[in-house]
Amino acid sequence: MWLPHYLSVFLWISHLTLYANATKLWFPYKVDGDLVPPTTLGDDALVHFRNQFSTLSPGSQGRRNLLRQSITYLASKPQTPEHLRAWIDEMDKTIVHSPVDDEDILTITYGLHTLVLKNHGKEPETHVLESALKDYKHRAALWHFDAPYAVYQSQVWHHEMFVPQKGLGNELRSWSTLSKILEHEPRLDTLRLLMDNQRYNSVPKELSVIKEIFSSKPPGRLSAHSTRHGIPAVELSSQTRVAAIALLFHIMYIPGDVGRQADWMATWMVDNCFFFPHEKTLLEKNRSDFRTVPRP
């Protein structure tokens, strides 16, 4: 059950200082290199992305960094619908016009979900993003249909996005792996520490953090609300939401009243909270697994 730590969390690097403080988004990956200069803004940033992407090999770490930094850039500052459409068209070419690997697909798919959260309530922007996301997920699903199931069954974040009906993948079913991933996620770190230290009686008072992440209202209306950790609920990456579902799954296995409270909350959330389709399917599958599958 206790797996080695093999994932590093996102590190803010010096050349991102222009817009690093504009967002409290958490991403579960590391970015290296000076791929998006901090002085590059607006249309110039898109030109820079296009020029850099054309020079990077498919599957290379450099291309992955570029995609990840571009998502961070787009999520860190307001974008017009026209700019979002132009960026999406460029990223779309990673699927249509060039060889692509599974990590590129994953980065863009989670990134588009994050941008929907960031722009929810802004009708033109949301329309652009949701239309692109529907088309993109269809083509991404076709790619995964051709890939062997074992390829992404054990890869963190893949399973939860592309086959949520099968529940959590092997990595997020491991508490040790999930705990390492969450070390620097500011909303969920308190719950993580309570679980690590087996202070289960203190878990219920922190469960509301998970509820706040999803909320009973669309995320674009959450800007007036903050968690107890002082972080606006709207500042959410798509990965934070999936990680919260995984964390709730592990809490459900705590014996006695604590686990039952987590199960009740999961049931309530399914009927009352905002979910993307893959998130709701994943949560419902977790509830089913909790009743039929031994604790991971």
Tab-separated table of C-alpha atoms in Angstrom:
chain	number	residue	atom	x	y	z
A	1	MET	CA	0.000	0.000	0.000
A	2	TRP	CA	2.812	2.440	0.835
A	3	LEU	CA	4.249	3.489	-2.511
A	4	PRO	CA	7.367	5.639	-3.027
A	5	HIS	CA	6.972	9.318	-3.687
A	6	TYR	CA	7.428	9.776	-7.413
A	7	LEU	CA	5.487	12.950	-8.111
A	8	SER	CA	6.711	16.494	-7.449
A	9	VAL	CA	4.260	19.281	-6.846
A	10	PHE	CA	4.090	22.414	-8.896
A	11	LEU	CA	6.992	24.841	-8.284
A	12	TRP	CA	6.627	28.524	-9.079
A	13	ILE	CA	9.781	29.549	-10.906
A	14	SER	CA	11.282	32.998	-11.114
A	15	HIS	CA	10.201	33.919	-14.640
A	16	LEU	CA	6.552	33.492	-13.674
A	17	THR	CA	6.664	36.255	-11.047
A	18	LEU	CA	4.579	38.639	-13.156
A	19	TYR	CA	1.451	36.565	-12.743
A	20	ALA	CA	2.303	34.018	-10.061
A	21	ASN	CA	0.684	36.109	-7.352
A	22	ALA	CA	-2.472	36.603	-9.392
A	23	THR	CA	-3.641	33.056	-8.735
A	24	LYS	CA	-3.686	30.578	-5.878
A	25	LEU	CA	-4.343	27.669	-8.180
A	26	TRP	CA	-2.650	24.423	-7.246
A	27	PHE	CA	-1.337	22.093	-9.922
A	28	PRO	CA	0.179	18.671	-9.154
A	29	TYR	CA	3.150	18.981	-11.462
A	30	LYS	CA	6.496	20.655	-11.844
A	31	VAL	CA	7.357	23.233	-14.493
A	32	ASP	CA	10.913	23.966	-15.609
A	33	GLY	CA	12.388	26.351	-18.114
A	34	ASP	CA	11.712	29.839	-19.442
A	35	LEU	CA	8.999	28.992	-21.957
A	36	VAL	CA	6.652	31.934	-21.431
A	37	PRO	CA	8.632	35.117	-20.666
A	38	PRO	CA	6.896	37.338	-18.087
A	39	THR	CA	6.994	40.310	-20.463
A	40	THR	CA	4.996	38.397	-23.069
A	41	LEU	CA	1.348	39.442	-22.912
A	42	GLY	CA	-1.783	39.318	-25.036
A	43	ASP	CA	-1.326	38.359	-28.666
A	44	ASP	CA	2.456	38.264	-28.205
A	45	ALA	CA	2.070	35.402	-25.731
A	46	LEU	CA	0.102	33.401	-28.281
A	47	VAL	CA	2.702	34.062	-30.963
A	48	HIS	CA	5.398	32.935	-28.546
A	49	PHE	CA	3.474	29.745	-27.797
A	50	ARG	CA	2.985	29.007	-31.493
A	51	ASN	CA	6.636	29.591	-32.353
A	52	GLN	CA	7.964	27.575	-29.419
A	53	PHE	CA	5.577	24.680	-29.894
A	54	SER	CA	6.630	24.201	-33.507
A	55	THR	CA	10.235	23.629	-32.412
A	56	LEU	CA	9.534	21.043	-29.694
A	57	SER	CA	9.420	17.300	-30.238
A	58	PRO	CA	6.241	15.326	-29.481
A	59	GLY	CA	6.400	13.826	-26.021
A	60	SER	CA	9.323	16.025	-24.994
A	61	GLN	CA	9.544	17.580	-21.557
A	62	GLY	CA	9.911	20.968	-23.206
A	63	ARG	CA	6.583	20.688	-24.983
A	64	ARG	CA	4.920	19.468	-21.817
A	65	ASN	CA	6.336	22.439	-19.912
A	66	LEU	CA	5.066	24.805	-22.573
A	67	LEU	CA	1.539	23.416	-22.366
A	68	ARG	CA	1.545	23.536	-18.572
A	69	GLN	CA	2.878	27.059	-18.405
A	70	SER	CA	0.330	28.166	-20.991
A	71	ILE	CA	-2.533	26.802	-18.870
A	72	THR	CA	-1.098	28.631	-15.846
A	73	TYR	CA	-0.823	31.825	-17.879
A	74	LEU	CA	-4.414	31.606	-19.127
A	75	ALA	CA	-5.773	30.845	-15.658
A	76	SER	CA	-3.832	33.643	-13.994
A	77	LYS	CA	-5.327	36.645	-15.773
A	78	PRO	CA	-8.585	37.604	-17.512
A	79	GLN	CA	-8.856	36.600	-21.165
A	80	THR	CA	-11.304	37.819	-23.795
A	81	PRO	CA	-13.417	35.229	-25.621
A	82	GLU	CA	-11.397	35.974	-28.752
A	83	HIS	CA	-8.100	35.287	-26.994
A	84	LEU	CA	-9.449	32.072	-25.474
A	85	ARG	CA	-10.656	30.885	-28.874
A	86	ALA	CA	-7.265	31.641	-30.434
A	87	TRP	CA	-5.395	29.801	-27.669
A	88	ILE	CA	-7.725	26.809	-27.878
A	89	ASP	CA	-7.267	26.638	-31.642
A	90	GLU	CA	-3.500	26.541	-31.203
A	91	MET	CA	-3.601	23.890	-28.490
A	92	ASP	CA	-6.065	21.936	-30.592
A	93	LYS	CA	-3.349	21.463	-33.166
A	94	THR	CA	-1.478	19.277	-30.691
A	95	ILE	CA	-4.128	16.648	-31.406
A	96	VAL	CA	-5.070	17.328	-35.020
A	97	HIS	CA	-1.838	18.212	-36.783
A	98	SER	CA	1.007	16.644	-34.825
A	99	PRO	CA	1.867	13.463	-32.941
A	100	VAL	CA	0.693	13.639	-29.358
A	101	ASP	CA	1.302	11.680	-26.193
A	102	ASP	CA	-0.991	10.954	-23.291
A	103	GLU	CA	0.497	13.626	-21.031
A	104	ASP	CA	-0.181	16.343	-23.611
A	105	ILE	CA	-3.790	15.204	-23.845
A	106	LEU	CA	-4.083	15.136	-20.073
A	107	THR	CA	-2.572	18.597	-19.593
A	108	ILE	CA	-4.943	20.244	-22.049
A	109	THR	CA	-8.045	18.351	-20.901
A	110	TYR	CA	-7.574	19.226	-17.228
A	111	GLY	CA	-6.504	22.704	-18.247
A	112	LEU	CA	-9.710	23.364	-20.162
A	113	HIS	CA	-11.764	22.234	-17.172
A	114	THR	CA	-9.754	24.605	-14.968
A	115	LEU	CA	-10.432	27.483	-17.354
A	116	VAL	CA	-14.164	26.716	-17.319
A	117	LEU	CA	-14.068	26.982	-13.520
A	118	LYS	CA	-12.087	30.195	-13.697
A	119	ASN	CA	-14.486	31.810	-16.179
A	120	HIS	CA	-17.794	30.412	-14.965
A	121	GLY	CA	-20.466	33.091	-14.942
A	122	LYS	CA	-18.882	34.929	-17.878
A	123	GLU	CA	-21.216	33.815	-20.639
A	124	PRO	CA	-19.107	34.497	-23.774
A	125	GLU	CA	-15.956	32.987	-22.258
A	126	THR	CA	-17.784	29.985	-20.813
A	127	HIS	CA	-19.504	29.274	-24.126
A	128	VAL	CA	-16.174	29.240	-25.956
A	129	LEU	CA	-14.574	26.957	-23.378
A	130	GLU	CA	-17.449	24.512	-22.990
A	131	SER	CA	-17.835	24.125	-26.752
A	132	ALA	CA	-14.132	23.431	-27.121
A	133	LEU	CA	-14.115	21.066	-24.162
A	134	LYS	CA	-16.946	18.959	-25.554
A	135	ASP	CA	-15.184	18.571	-28.889
A	136	TYR	CA	-11.784	18.036	-27.327
A	137	LYS	CA	-12.927	15.372	-24.872
A	138	HIS	CA	-14.583	13.471	-27.710
A	139	ARG	CA	-11.334	13.328	-29.669
A	140	ALA	CA	-9.292	12.626	-26.545
A	141	ALA	CA	-11.629	9.747	-25.706
A	142	LEU	CA	-11.075	8.290	-29.166
A	143	TRP	CA	-7.328	8.424	-28.562
A	144	HIS	CA	-7.702	6.626	-25.241
A	145	PHE	CA	-10.012	4.061	-26.801
A	146	ASP	CA	-7.121	3.007	-29.025
A	147	ALA	CA	-4.628	2.971	-26.140
A	148	PRO	CA	-4.270	-0.153	-23.970
A	149	TYR	CA	-6.242	0.185	-20.743
A	150	ALA	CA	-3.170	-0.776	-18.716
A	151	VAL	CA	-1.306	2.230	-20.122
A	152	TYR	CA	-3.333	4.731	-18.108
A	153	GLN	CA	-4.861	2.538	-15.405
A	154	SER	CA	-1.851	3.173	-13.176
A	155	GLN	CA	-1.103	6.747	-14.295
A	156	VAL	CA	-2.334	9.343	-11.853
A	157	TRP	CA	-5.096	11.661	-13.179
A	158	HIS	CA	-5.667	9.683	-16.435
A	159	HIS	CA	-8.034	7.097	-15.038
A	160	GLU	CA	-10.167	9.659	-13.227
A	161	MET	CA	-10.670	11.825	-16.321
A	162	PHE	CA	-11.103	9.280	-19.091
A	163	VAL	CA	-12.624	6.216	-17.408
A	164	PRO	CA	-14.276	7.604	-14.237
A	165	GLN	CA	-16.913	4.874	-14.418
A	166	LYS	CA	-14.182	2.483	-13.259
A	167	GLY	CA	-13.454	4.551	-10.155
A	168	LEU	CA	-10.114	5.778	-8.909
A	169	GLY	CA	-6.959	4.551	-10.599
A	170	ASN	CA	-4.314	2.603	-8.731
A	171	GLU	CA	-2.345	5.672	-7.676
A	172	LEU	CA	-5.133	7.671	-6.048
A	173	ARG	CA	-6.403	4.509	-4.361
A	174	SER	CA	-3.104	4.427	-2.492
A	175	TRP	CA	-3.249	6.693	0.543
A	176	SER	CA	0.516	7.153	0.617
A	177	THR	CA	0.547	8.381	-2.976
A	178	LEU	CA	-2.441	10.690	-2.524
A	179	SER	CA	-0.955	12.091	0.671
A	180	LYS	CA	2.282	12.977	-1.116
A	181	ILE	CA	0.389	14.620	-3.960
A	182	LEU	CA	-1.625	16.766	-1.528
A	183	GLU	CA	1.309	18.040	0.553
A	184	HIS	CA	1.118	21.518	-0.970
A	185	GLU	CA	-2.590	21.721	-1.844
A	186	PRO	CA	-3.581	24.496	0.597
A	187	ARG	CA	-7.250	23.600	1.021
A	188	LEU	CA	-6.781	19.886	1.602
A	189	ASP	CA	-3.498	19.798	3.513
A	190	THR	CA	-5.149	20.012	6.952
A	191	LEU	CA	-7.323	16.992	6.218
A	192	ARG	CA	-4.318	15.196	4.787
A	193	LEU	CA	-2.331	15.739	7.979
A	194	LEU	CA	-5.205	14.532	10.152
A	195	MET	CA	-5.402	11.375	8.075
A	196	ASP	CA	-1.635	10.858	8.115
A	197	ASN	CA	-1.532	11.223	11.898
A	198	GLN	CA	-4.675	9.107	12.345
A	199	ARG	CA	-6.435	11.914	14.214
A	200	TYR	CA	-9.720	10.680	12.859
A	201	ASN	CA	-11.926	12.298	15.510
A	202	SER	CA	-10.845	15.719	14.212
A	203	VAL	CA	-11.699	14.935	10.587
A	204	PRO	CA	-15.458	15.780	10.678
A	205	LYS	CA	-14.910	19.451	11.510
A	206	GLU	CA	-12.768	19.790	8.361
A	207	LEU	CA	-15.084	17.937	5.980
A	208	SER	CA	-16.828	21.167	5.017
A	209	VAL	CA	-13.677	22.117	3.093
A	210	ILE	CA	-14.493	19.421	0.545
A	211	LYS	CA	-18.098	20.577	0.325
A	212	GLU	CA	-16.934	24.157	-0.258
A	213	ILE	CA	-14.702	23.044	-3.126
A	214	PHE	CA	-17.755	21.877	-5.049
A	215	SER	CA	-20.485	24.070	-3.524
A	216	SER	CA	-24.192	23.999	-4.200
A	217	LYS	CA	-23.732	26.946	-6.570
A	218	PRO	CA	-21.822	27.219	-9.857
A	219	PRO	CA	-18.168	28.054	-9.139
A	220	GLY	CA	-18.301	31.440	-10.827
A	221	ARG	CA	-20.549	32.688	-8.018
A	222	LEU	CA	-18.150	31.707	-5.257
A	223	SER	CA	-15.895	34.744	-5.399
A	224	ALA	CA	-17.613	36.266	-2.367
A	225	HIS	CA	-16.986	33.157	-0.281
A	226	SER	CA	-13.731	31.954	1.214
A	227	THR	CA	-12.658	28.797	2.937
A	228	ARG	CA	-11.375	28.839	6.505
A	229	HIS	CA	-7.899	28.778	4.999
A	230	GLY	CA	-8.448	32.213	3.456
A	231	ILE	CA	-8.428	31.056	-0.163
A	232	PRO	CA	-11.257	32.081	-2.486
A	233	ALA	CA	-13.193	28.982	-3.476
A	234	VAL	CA	-13.180	30.082	-7.105
A	235	GLU	CA	-9.378	29.607	-7.276
A	236	LEU	CA	-9.584	25.933	-8.120
A	237	SER	CA	-7.785	23.710	-10.553
A	238	SER	CA	-9.598	20.744	-12.004
A	239	GLN	CA	-7.023	18.501	-10.315
A	240	THR	CA	-7.910	19.919	-6.880
A	241	ARG	CA	-11.493	18.795	-7.388
A	242	VAL	CA	-10.520	15.266	-8.414
A	243	ALA	CA	-8.084	15.078	-5.484
A	244	ALA	CA	-10.879	16.145	-3.112
A	245	ILE	CA	-13.071	13.311	-4.405
A	246	ALA	CA	-10.210	10.867	-3.854
A	247	LEU	CA	-9.607	12.207	-0.339
A	248	LEU	CA	-13.282	11.829	0.534
A	249	PHE	CA	-13.133	8.221	-0.683
A	250	HIS	CA	-10.340	7.449	1.795
A	251	ILE	CA	-12.158	9.226	4.637
A	252	MET	CA	-15.231	7.087	3.983
A	253	TYR	CA	-13.199	4.050	5.056
A	254	ILE	CA	-12.523	5.416	8.548
A	255	PRO	CA	-14.431	3.116	10.928
A	256	GLY	CA	-17.463	4.358	12.835
A	257	ASP	CA	-19.186	7.717	12.738
A	258	VAL	CA	-16.425	9.538	10.848
A	259	GLY	CA	-16.654	7.272	7.828
A	260	ARG	CA	-20.437	7.364	7.933
A	261	GLN	CA	-20.420	11.173	7.969
A	262	ALA	CA	-18.169	11.175	4.910
A	263	ASP	CA	-20.491	8.743	3.147
A	264	TRP	CA	-23.534	10.869	3.997
A	265	MET	CA	-21.783	13.976	2.735
A	266	ALA	CA	-20.870	12.253	-0.533
A	267	THR	CA	-24.517	11.275	-0.974
A	268	TRP	CA	-25.647	14.850	-0.309
A	269	MET	CA	-23.042	16.291	-2.691
A	270	VAL	CA	-24.167	14.122	-5.607
A	271	ASP	CA	-27.626	15.699	-5.423
A	272	ASN	CA	-26.736	19.262	-4.457
A	273	CYS	CA	-23.317	20.285	-5.773
A	274	PHE	CA	-21.869	21.383	-9.082
A	275	PHE	CA	-19.887	18.639	-10.840
A	276	PHE	CA	-18.363	18.111	-14.218
A	277	PRO	CA	-19.639	14.822	-15.695
A	278	HIS	CA	-16.415	12.913	-14.997
A	279	GLU	CA	-16.399	14.160	-11.387
A	280	LYS	CA	-19.957	13.091	-10.666
A	281	THR	CA	-19.392	9.682	-12.262
A	282	LEU	CA	-16.227	9.250	-10.205
A	283	LEU	CA	-17.914	10.184	-6.934
A	284	GLU	CA	-20.848	7.859	-7.595
A	285	LYS	CA	-18.472	5.004	-8.427
A	286	ASN	CA	-16.503	5.688	-5.235
A	287	ARG	CA	-19.683	5.401	-3.196
A	288	SER	CA	-20.465	2.094	-4.886
A	289	ASP	CA	-16.918	0.794	-4.341
A	290	PHE	CA	-16.999	1.837	-0.695
A	291	ARG	CA	-19.874	-0.546	-0.101
A	292	THR	CA	-18.401	-3.475	-2.043
A	293	VAL	CA	-14.600	-3.157	-2.194
A	294	PRO	CA	-12.156	-3.631	0.730
A	295	ARG	CA	-10.273	-0.573	1.932
A	296	PRO	CA	-7.302	0.145	-0.370
